[in-house]
Coordinates of C-alpha atoms and ligand atoms in Angstrom, one line a residue:
X209 CA 0.0 0.0 0.0
X210 CA 1.3 3.4 -0.9
X211 CA 0.4 7.0 -0.5
X212 CA -1.0 9.1 -3.3
X213 CA -1.7 12.8 -3.2
X214 CA -3.0 14.2 -6.4
X215 CA -4.0 17.8 -7.2
X216 CA -5.6 19.8 -10.0
X217 CA -4.7 23.5 -10.6
X218 CA -7.0 25.7 -8.6
X219 CA -9.2 27.5 -11.1
X220 CA -9.7 31.2 -11.4
X221 CA -13.1 32.4 -10.3
X222 CA -13.4 35.1 -12.9
X223 CA -15.5 32.9 -15.2
X224 CA -17.5 29.6 -15.3
X225 CA -16.0 26.1 -15.6
X226 CA -15.6 24.8 -19.1
X227 CA -14.6 21.5 -20.6
X228 CA -10.9 22.3 -20.5
X229 CA -11.1 22.6 -16.7
X230 CA -13.3 19.5 -16.6
X231 CA -10.7 17.5 -18.6
X232 CA -8.0 18.1 -16.0
X233 CA -10.3 17.5 -13.1
X234 CA -11.8 14.3 -14.4
X235 CA -8.3 13.0 -15.1
X236 CA -7.2 13.7 -11.5
X237 CA -10.4 12.1 -10.2
X238 CA -9.9 9.0 -12.3
X239 CA -6.3 8.8 -11.1
X240 CA -7.5 9.1 -7.4
X241 CA -10.1 6.4 -8.0
X242 CA -7.5 4.0 -9.5
X243 CA -5.2 4.5 -6.5
X244 CA -8.2 3.9 -4.1
X245 CA -8.8 0.6 -5.9
X246 CA -5.1 -0.3 -5.3
X247 CA -5.7 0.4 -1.6
X248 CA -3.4 3.4 -1.5
X249 CA -3.9 6.1 1.1
X250 CA -5.3 8.7 -1.3
X251 CA -5.9 12.4 -1.1
X252 CA -7.4 14.3 -4.0
X253 CA -7.4 18.1 -3.9
X254 CA -9.0 20.7 -6.1
X255 CA -10.3 24.2 -5.5
X256 CA -10.4 27.8 -6.6
X257 CA -7.8 30.6 -7.1
X258 CA -9.6 33.7 -5.8
X259 CA -7.1 36.6 -5.6
X260 CA -5.5 38.8 -8.2
X261 CA -6.3 41.5 -10.7
X262 CA -8.2 39.2 -13.0
X263 CA -10.7 38.3 -10.3
X264 CA -10.9 41.8 -9.0
X265 CA -11.8 43.1 -12.5
X266 CA -14.3 40.4 -13.2
X267 CA -16.0 41.4 -9.9
X268 CA -16.0 45.1 -10.9
X269 CA -17.5 44.2 -14.3
X270 CA -20.3 42.2 -12.5
X271 CA -20.9 44.9 -9.9
X272 CA -19.8 42.6 -7.1
X273 CA -17.1 42.7 -4.5
X274 CA -14.2 40.3 -5.2
X275 CA -15.4 38.0 -2.4
X276 CA -19.0 37.9 -3.8
X277 CA -17.5 37.1 -7.2
X278 CA -15.4 34.3 -5.6
X279 CA -18.3 32.9 -3.5
X280 CA -20.6 32.6 -6.6
X281 CA -18.1 31.2 -9.0
X282 CA -16.4 28.9 -6.6
X283 CA -19.8 27.3 -6.0
X284 CA -20.2 26.9 -9.8
X285 CA -17.0 24.9 -9.9
X286 CA -18.2 22.7 -7.0
X287 CA -21.5 22.1 -8.7
X288 CA -19.8 21.2 -12.0
X289 CA -17.6 18.7 -10.2
X290 CA -20.5 17.2 -8.4
X291 CA -22.4 16.8 -11.7
X292 CA -19.4 14.9 -13.1
X293 CA -19.0 12.6 -10.1
X294 CA -15.7 14.1 -9.2
X295 CA -15.0 12.8 -5.7
X296 CA -12.4 15.2 -4.3
X297 CA -11.3 14.8 -0.7
X298 CA -10.9 18.6 -0.2
X299 CA -11.9 21.7 -2.1
X300 CA -9.7 24.6 -1.1
X301 CA -10.3 28.3 -1.6
X302 CA -7.4 30.7 -1.4
X303 CA -9.5 33.3 0.5
X304 CA -9.7 30.9 3.5
X305 CA -7.8 32.4 6.6
X306 CA -5.7 29.2 7.0
X307 CA -4.4 29.7 3.5
X308 CA -3.4 33.3 4.2
X309 CA -1.5 32.1 7.3
X310 CA 0.2 29.3 5.4
X311 CA 1.2 31.6 2.6
X312 CA 2.7 34.1 5.0
X313 CA 4.5 31.3 6.9
X314 CA 6.0 29.7 3.8
X315 CA 7.2 33.0 2.2
X316 CA 8.6 34.2 5.6
X317 CA 10.7 31.1 5.6
X318 CA 11.9 31.9 2.1
X319 CA 12.8 35.4 3.3
X320 CA 14.5 34.2 6.5
X321 CA 16.6 31.9 4.3
X322 CA 17.8 35.0 2.3
X323 CA 15.9 34.4 -0.9
X324 CA 13.8 37.6 -0.9
X325 CA 14.9 41.2 -1.4
X326 CA 13.3 44.6 -2.3
X327 CA 13.5 46.2 -5.7
X328 CA 11.6 48.1 -8.4
X329 CA 9.8 46.3 -11.3
X330 CA 8.7 47.7 -14.6
X331 CA 7.4 45.6 -17.4
X332 CA 4.6 44.4 -19.7
X333 CA 1.9 42.7 -17.8
X334 CA -0.9 40.5 -19.1
X335 CA -3.9 40.6 -16.7
X336 CA -5.4 37.4 -18.2
X337 CA -2.2 35.4 -17.5
X338 CA -1.5 37.4 -14.3
X339 CA 2.1 37.5 -15.5
X340 CA 4.8 39.8 -16.7
X341 CA 6.3 39.3 -20.2
X342 CA 9.6 40.2 -21.8
X343 CA 9.1 42.4 -24.8
X344 CA 10.7 39.7 -27.0
X345 CA 8.0 37.2 -26.1
X346 CA 5.1 39.5 -27.2
X347 CA 3.2 39.3 -30.5
X348 CA 3.1 42.4 -32.8
X349 CA 1.2 45.3 -31.2
X350 CA 2.5 44.2 -27.8
X351 CA 0.0 41.5 -27.5
X352 CA 0.1 38.6 -25.1
X353 CA 1.3 35.4 -26.9
X354 CA -1.4 33.3 -25.1
X355 CA -4.4 35.6 -25.1
X356 CA -3.5 37.7 -28.2
X357 CA -4.7 40.8 -26.3
X358 CA -2.7 44.0 -25.6
X359 CA -0.5 43.8 -22.4
X360 CA -0.2 46.7 -20.0
X361 CA 2.9 48.6 -18.8
X362 CA 3.2 48.3 -15.0
X363 CA 5.8 49.8 -12.7
X364 CA 6.0 49.2 -9.0
X365 CA 8.2 48.7 -6.0
X366 CA 8.1 45.2 -4.9
X367 CA 9.9 42.2 -3.4
X368 CA 11.8 39.8 -5.5
X369 CA 12.5 36.1 -5.2
X370 CA 16.0 35.0 -6.0
X371 CA 15.1 32.4 -8.5
X372 CA 18.4 32.8 -10.3
X373 CA 20.2 31.3 -7.3
X374 CA 18.4 27.9 -7.7
X375 CA 19.3 26.8 -11.2
X376 CA 21.3 23.8 -10.1
X377 CA 18.7 22.5 -7.6
X378 CA 16.0 22.9 -10.3
X379 CA 18.0 21.1 -12.9
X380 CA 18.6 18.2 -10.5
X381 CA 14.9 18.0 -9.6
X382 CA 13.7 18.1 -13.2
X383 CA 16.3 15.6 -14.5
X384 CA 15.7 13.2 -11.7
X385 CA 12.0 12.7 -12.6
X386 CA 10.2 15.8 -11.4
X387 CA 8.3 16.5 -14.7
X388 CA 6.3 14.2 -17.0
X389 CA 5.8 13.3 -19.8
X390 CA 9.3 13.5 -21.4
X391 CA 8.5 16.2 -23.9
X392 CA 7.3 18.5 -21.1
X393 CA 10.3 17.6 -19.0
X394 CA 12.5 18.9 -21.8
X395 CA 10.5 22.1 -22.0
X396 CA 11.0 22.7 -18.3
X397 CA 14.7 22.0 -18.5
X398 CA 14.9 24.4 -21.5
X399 CA 13.4 27.2 -19.4
X400 CA 16.0 26.6 -16.6
X401 CA 18.9 26.3 -19.1
X402 CA 18.0 29.6 -20.8
X403 CA 19.0 31.2 -17.5
X404 CA 16.6 32.3 -14.8
X405 CA 16.0 35.9 -13.7
X406 CA 14.7 36.8 -10.2
X407 CA 11.0 37.3 -10.1
X408 CA 8.8 39.9 -8.5
X409 CA 6.4 38.3 -6.0
X410 CA 4.5 41.2 -4.4
X411 CA 2.3 44.0 -5.6
X412 CA 1.3 47.4 -4.1
X413 CA -1.1 48.3 -7.0
X414 CA -3.8 45.9 -5.8
X415 CA -5.1 45.0 -2.4
X416 CA -7.1 41.8 -3.3
X417 CA -4.5 39.3 -2.1
X418 CA -2.6 37.8 0.9
X419 CA -0.8 40.6 2.8
X420 CA 3.0 40.5 3.0
X421 CA 3.6 40.0 6.8
X422 CA 6.8 42.0 7.0
X423 CA 5.5 44.9 4.8
X424 CA 1.7 45.3 5.0
X425 CA 1.5 47.8 2.1
X426 CA 2.1 44.8 -0.2
X427 CA 0.2 41.8 -1.1
X428 CA 1.7 38.7 -2.6
X429 CA 1.3 38.4 -6.4
X430 CA -1.5 35.9 -7.0
X431 CA 0.6 33.1 -8.3
X432 CA 2.8 33.1 -5.2
X433 CA -0.2 32.6 -3.0
X434 CA -2.0 30.2 -5.4
X435 CA 0.8 27.6 -5.6
X436 CA 1.0 27.4 -1.9
X437 CA -2.6 26.0 -1.8
X438 CA -1.1 22.5 -2.3
X439 CA 0.8 22.8 0.9
X440 CA -2.0 24.5 2.9
X441 CA -4.5 21.8 2.1
X442 CA -2.6 19.1 3.8
X443 CA -1.7 21.1 6.8
X444 CA 1.3 23.4 6.2
X445 CA 1.2 26.1 8.8
X446 CA -1.6 24.5 10.8
X447 CA -1.0 20.7 11.2
X448 CA 2.6 19.8 10.7
X449 CA 2.0 16.1 11.4
X450 CA -0.5 15.9 8.5
X451 CA 1.8 18.0 6.3
X452 CA 4.7 15.6 6.9
X453 CA 2.5 12.7 6.1
X454 CA 1.5 13.9 2.7
X455 CA 4.4 16.0 1.6
X456 CA 6.3 15.6 -0.7
X457 CA 4.4 12.6 -2.1
X458 CA 2.3 14.9 -4.3
X459 CA 1.4 14.6 -8.0
X460 CA 0.3 17.9 -9.6
X461 CA -1.8 17.5 -12.8
X462 CA -1.7 20.7 -14.8
X463 CA -2.2 22.0 -18.4
X464 CA 0.9 23.1 -20.4
X465 CA -0.1 26.8 -20.0
X466 CA 1.1 26.8 -16.4
X467 CA 4.2 24.7 -16.7
X468 CA 6.6 27.5 -15.9
X469 CA 4.9 28.2 -12.6
X470 CA 4.7 24.5 -11.5
X471 CA 7.9 23.2 -12.9
X472 CA 10.2 26.2 -12.1
X473 CA 8.8 28.7 -9.6
X474 CA 7.0 26.3 -7.3
X475 CA 9.8 23.8 -6.7
X476 CA 12.2 26.7 -6.3
X477 CA 10.0 28.3 -3.7
X478 CA 9.8 25.1 -1.8
X479 CA 13.5 24.5 -1.9
X480 CA 14.1 28.1 -0.8
X481 CA 11.8 27.5 2.2
X482 CA 13.8 24.5 3.2
X483 CA 11.1 22.0 2.0
X484 CA 11.0 19.2 -0.5
X485 CA 9.9 19.9 -4.1
X486 CA 6.9 18.0 -5.3
X487 CA 7.3 14.4 -6.3
X488 CA 5.9 14.9 -9.8
X489 CA 4.3 17.4 -12.0
X490 CA 2.2 15.7 -14.8
X491 CA 1.7 18.2 -17.7
X492 CA -1.0 17.7 -20.3
X493 CA -1.7 19.4 -23.6
X494 CA -4.6 21.6 -24.6
X495 CA -8.0 20.6 -26.0
X496 CA -8.6 22.4 -29.2
X497 CA -11.8 22.6 -31.0
X498 CA -12.2 20.4 -34.1
X499 CA -15.2 18.9 -35.7
X500 CA -18.3 20.5 -37.1
X501 CA -21.1 20.7 -34.5
X502 CA -19.3 23.0 -32.1
X503 CA -17.2 24.9 -34.6
X504 CA -18.9 28.2 -34.1
X505 CA -18.4 28.0 -30.3
X506 CA -15.2 28.7 -28.4
X507 CA -14.0 25.8 -26.3
X508 CA -14.3 27.9 -23.2
X509 CA -18.0 28.4 -24.0
X510 CA -18.7 24.7 -23.7
X511 CA -19.8 23.8 -20.2
X512 CA -19.7 20.2 -19.0
X513 CA -23.5 20.2 -18.6
X514 CA -23.9 20.8 -22.4
X515 CA -22.2 17.4 -23.1
X516 CA -23.5 15.5 -20.1
X517 CA -27.1 16.2 -21.4
X518 CA -26.2 14.2 -24.5
X519 CA -23.8 11.6 -23.3
X520 CA -24.4 11.2 -19.6
X521 CA -21.8 11.4 -16.9
X522 CA -20.1 8.1 -18.0
X523 CA -20.1 9.1 -21.7
X524 CA -18.5 12.4 -20.8
X525 CA -15.8 10.9 -18.5
X526 CA -15.1 8.0 -20.8
X527 CA -14.6 10.2 -23.8
X528 CA -12.1 12.6 -22.2
X529 CA -10.2 9.8 -20.5
X530 CA -10.1 7.4 -23.5
X531 CA -9.8 9.8 -26.4
X532 CA -7.4 12.4 -25.1
X533 CA -3.8 11.1 -24.9
X534 CA -2.3 12.7 -21.8
X535 CA 0.6 15.0 -22.9
X536 CA 0.0 16.1 -26.5
X537 CA -2.7 18.6 -27.6
X538 CA -5.9 17.0 -28.8
X539 CA -8.8 18.0 -31.0
X540 CA -12.1 17.9 -29.3
X541 CA -15.0 17.0 -31.6
X542 CA -18.6 16.2 -30.9
X543 CA -18.7 13.8 -33.8
X544 CA -15.7 11.8 -32.4
X545 CA -17.4 11.7 -29.1
X546 CA -20.5 10.1 -30.6
X547 CA -18.4 7.5 -32.4
X548 CA -16.5 6.6 -29.3
X549 CA -19.6 6.3 -27.2
X550 CA -21.4 4.1 -29.8
X551 CA -18.4 1.9 -30.5
X552 CA -16.9 1.3 -27.0
X553 CA -19.8 1.8 -24.7
X554 CA -23.0 0.9 -26.6
X555 CA -21.7 -1.7 -29.0
X556 CA -18.8 -3.3 -27.1
X557 CA -19.5 -3.2 -23.4
X558 CA -23.3 -2.6 -23.5
X559 CA -23.9 -5.3 -26.0
X560 CA -21.7 -7.8 -24.2
X561 CA -23.8 -7.4 -21.1
X562 CA -27.1 -7.6 -22.8
X563 CA -26.1 -10.6 -24.9
X564 CA -24.8 -12.5 -21.9
X565 CA -27.8 -11.8 -19.7
X566 CA -30.2 -12.7 -22.6
X567 CA -28.5 -16.0 -23.2
X568 CA -28.2 -16.9 -19.5
X569 CA -32.0 -16.2 -19.4
X570 CA -32.7 -18.5 -22.3
X571 CA -30.2 -21.3 -21.8
X572 CA -29.5 -21.4 -18.1
X573 CA -32.9 -20.5 -16.6
X574 CA -31.5 -17.1 -15.7
X575 CA -29.0 -18.6 -13.2
X576 CA -25.5 -17.3 -13.7
X577 CA -22.9 -20.0 -14.3
X578 CA -19.3 -19.8 -12.9
X579 CA -16.2 -19.2 -15.0
X580 CA -14.0 -22.1 -15.9
X581 CA -10.5 -22.2 -14.5
X582 CA -8.8 -22.9 -17.8
X583 CA -10.6 -20.3 -19.9
X584 CA -8.6 -18.9 -22.8
X585 CA -9.9 -15.5 -21.6
X586 CA -8.0 -15.8 -18.3
X587 CA -4.7 -15.0 -20.0
X588 CA -6.3 -12.1 -22.0
X589 CA -7.6 -10.7 -18.7
X590 CA -4.3 -11.0 -17.0
X591 CA -2.5 -9.3 -19.8
X592 CA -5.1 -6.5 -20.0
X593 CA -4.8 -5.9 -16.3
X594 CA -1.0 -5.8 -16.4
X595 CA -1.0 -3.2 -19.2
X596 CA -3.8 -1.1 -17.7
X597 CA -2.1 -1.0 -14.3
X598 CA 1.2 0.0 -15.9
X599 CA -0.5 2.8 -17.9
X600 CA -2.5 4.2 -14.9
X601 CA 0.8 4.2 -13.1
X602 CA 2.3 6.4 -15.8
X603 CA -0.8 8.7 -15.8
X604 CA -1.9 7.4 -19.2
X605 CA -5.7 6.8 -18.8
X606 CA -6.3 6.5 -22.5
X607 CA -3.8 3.6 -22.8
X608 CA -5.2 2.0 -19.6
X609 CA -8.8 2.1 -21.0
X610 CA -7.7 0.8 -24.4
X611 CA -6.1 -2.2 -22.6
X612 CA -9.3 -2.6 -20.6
X613 CA -11.5 -2.5 -23.7
X614 CA -9.3 -5.0 -25.5
X615 CA -10.6 -7.6 -23.0
X616 CA -14.2 -6.6 -23.8
X617 CA -13.6 -6.9 -27.5
X618 CA -11.8 -10.3 -27.2
X619 CA -14.8 -11.5 -25.2
X620 CA -17.3 -10.5 -27.8
X621 CA -15.1 -12.3 -30.3
X622 CA -15.1 -15.4 -28.0
X623 CA -18.9 -15.4 -28.0
X624 CA -19.0 -15.0 -31.8
X625 CA -16.7 -18.0 -32.1
X626 CA -18.6 -20.2 -29.7
X627 CA -22.1 -19.1 -30.4
X628 CA -23.6 -20.0 -27.0
X629 CA -27.0 -18.9 -28.3
X630 CA -26.9 -22.0 -30.5
X631 CA -25.8 -24.4 -27.8
X632 CA -28.0 -26.8 -26.0
X633 CA -29.8 -25.3 -23.0
X634 CA -28.5 -26.5 -19.7
X635 CA -25.4 -28.0 -21.2
X636 CA -21.9 -27.7 -19.5
X637 CA -20.6 -26.1 -22.8
X638 CA -23.1 -23.2 -22.6
X639 CA -22.4 -22.7 -18.9
X640 CA -18.6 -22.5 -19.5
X641 CA -18.9 -19.9 -22.2
X642 CA -21.3 -17.7 -20.3
X643 CA -19.5 -18.1 -17.0
X644 CA -16.3 -16.9 -18.7
X645 CA -18.1 -13.9 -20.2
X646 CA -19.6 -13.0 -16.8
X647 CA -16.2 -13.2 -15.2
X648 CA -14.9 -10.7 -17.8
X649 CA -17.8 -8.4 -17.0
X650 CA -16.9 -8.5 -13.3
X651 CA -13.3 -7.7 -13.9
X652 CA -14.2 -5.0 -16.4
X653 CA -16.6 -3.3 -14.0
X654 CA -13.7 -2.9 -11.5
X655 CA -11.1 -1.8 -14.0
X656 CA -13.5 0.6 -15.7
X657 CA -14.8 2.1 -12.5
X658 CA -12.4 5.1 -12.4
X659 CA -14.0 6.2 -15.7
X660 CA -17.5 4.8 -15.6
X661 CA -18.6 5.9 -12.1
X662 CA -22.3 5.0 -12.7
X663 CA -22.4 2.3 -15.4
X664 CA -19.8 0.2 -13.5
X665 CA -22.2 0.0 -10.6
X666 CA -25.2 -0.9 -12.9
X667 CA -23.0 -3.5 -14.6
X668 CA -22.0 -4.9 -11.2
X669 CA -25.6 -5.3 -10.1
X670 CA -26.8 -6.6 -13.5
X671 CA -24.5 -9.6 -13.1
X672 CA -25.9 -10.2 -9.7
X673 CA -23.1 -8.8 -7.4
X674 CA -23.7 -6.8 -4.3
X675 CA -21.9 -3.7 -3.2
X676 CA -19.9 -1.7 -5.6
X677 CA -16.9 -2.3 -7.9
X678 CA -15.2 0.8 -6.4
X679 CA -15.1 -1.1 -3.1
X680 CA -13.0 -3.9 -4.5
X681 CA -9.2 -4.1 -4.1
X682 CA -6.7 -4.5 -6.9
X683 CA -4.8 -6.6 -8.0
X684 CA -6.9 -9.3 -6.2
X685 CA -10.2 -8.3 -7.8
X686 CA -8.7 -8.7 -11.3
X687 CA -7.5 -12.3 -10.7
X688 CA -9.4 -14.8 -12.8
X689 CA -12.0 -16.9 -11.1
X690 CA -13.6 -14.4 -8.6
X691 CA -17.1 -14.5 -10.1
X692 CA -19.2 -16.7 -7.8
X693 CA -22.0 -17.6 -10.1
X694 CA -25.4 -18.7 -8.8
X695 CA -27.2 -15.4 -9.0
X696 CA -30.5 -15.0 -10.7
X697 CA -30.0 -12.5 -13.5
X698 CA -32.7 -10.4 -14.9
X699 CA -32.8 -8.6 -18.3
X700 CA -32.6 -4.9 -17.7
X701 CA -32.5 -1.7 -19.7
X702 CA -29.5 -1.1 -22.1
X703 CA -26.4 0.0 -20.2
X704 CA -25.7 2.6 -22.9
X705 CA -28.5 3.3 -25.3
X706 CA -27.1 4.1 -28.7
X707 CA -26.9 7.7 -29.7
X708 CA -28.5 8.3 -33.1
X709 CA -27.3 11.3 -35.1
X710 CA -29.1 13.1 -37.8
X711 CA -26.5 12.2 -40.5
Ligands
MSP972 N1 -5.4 29.8 -11.3 C1 -4.4 29.3 -12.2 C2 -3.8 28.0 -11.7 C3 -3.2 28.1 -10.3 S1 -2.6 26.6 -9.8 C4 -1.7 26.9 -8.4 C5 -5.1 29.0 -13.5 N2 -6.4 28.8 -13.6 S2 -7.3 28.5 -14.9 O1 -8.7 28.6 -14.4 O2 -6.9 29.4 -15.9 O3 -7.1 27.0 -15.2 C6 -6.0 26.6 -16.0 C7 -6.1 25.1 -16.2 O4 -7.3 24.7 -16.8 C8 -5.0 24.6 -17.2 O5 -3.8 24.4 -16.6 C9 -5.7 23.3 -17.5 O6 -5.5 22.4 -16.5 C10 -7.1 23.6 -17.6 N3 -7.5 24.1 -19.0 C11 -7.9 25.3 -19.3 N4 -8.2 25.3 -20.7 C12 -7.9 24.1 -21.2 C13 -7.9 23.6 -22.5 N5 -8.4 24.2 -23.5 N6 -7.5 22.3 -22.6 C14 -7.1 21.5 -21.5 N7 -7.0 22.1 -20.3 C15 -7.4 23.3 -20.1 O7 -4.4 28.9 -14.5

């Protein structure tokens, strides 16, 4: 049994959750669910990032105070995650007093260790990124390279963090396995190798933030309080025992847009505070909008509820986990989502269940037979489990689910070859084939449960099992032969009704 602490970025409360946020969050949720199946001590953190100019301006535009803006939008994130069956252990908000204390404590340690000094900063600032840019990195017309909007010139007295003094430590951390996948590790290393400049970490121009304890006219720049949420949540500054239990066994899942903050600034801050850098940062690419149906919409205008209405929670989760390879950018298309749903869920898994239950009904009087010890599917199941487990371990849900569905496909092929529907009712032959298929359904329900939070439970009950697949323990639950047989099975509604499209 191990210990697994996984986080999502904390999302800005200037605007509503969209499917880009949902992709990261569902991935983290599935990772946490897999580790719970393994019996690991698991802690899954998400939350909202509530300070900074961007939130302050969104509040002004909506005629609210920043805290009202934060309260309202933070709740929308929680509602969205509830609607996607995201089972976080804690939802942190950076406006909580414990987070202010922890930020002040961590950065005071950085200062006590000699890594913070006072200076003047002047530069181009993008409010949407909450970041300064070098002139060289801007697009024509002084536009931000990410948001393609004009940046602003800001000048202020503030405190600097001596990032430049930590190049060696950062190089060591990155090269010894701090950043995944490989391409993203090289990107992080490239940033450090280019040479690091000290960074400004406080502001006097705004007040919506965490106050600097040694100079109350300043607040910390939003990123330097935001990153610290990962330490606050597990007890930094309030419960050292808990903090020492969870830190540094943390895995941060983030999008590539915030790689610099998580793979350079954050480990550097921790090292400067005398703490361990995170165990791993897992960086994924961006979802881009392809396909026809949503082509007139921006990706950030698509809320999770829009897709859940058409595909259900399981269809939504399965699509993003199975179709998006963790790491590279990926085209999101509604059409591809329909195809994936119909192929893997309706045709492969859904059909397997309905076929098996129908034939058990007709040929075995509805009583579920037991699997055979020497089934040819036993080896397929073992192989599929081994590959899936290895892929989950590498944060590759799409590979893990592909390996899981290979078992489902092979079992459909096994039925086609043996044609139990043509066998003699009550014969040992028909019992063997159906018992084997039921065993595959049991194993699949467990292995797919991190993705299919609801259908895995329906499947479990449909094959006559009590409790829930999420309560099983791996690897034991994937070992061939666990299906007890003997239950009275009943034909029920389709697990995944096919989605018919106009074309
Ligand atoms: N508040 C900061 C993070 C602070 S973490 C200490 C922030 N918030 S955000 O609301 O802008 O969320 C950014 C994250 O949302 C990305 O890193 C990524 O996880 C997710 N995504 C936002 N748009 C996305 C896509 N189009 N595609 C995939 N993920 C996307 O940055």
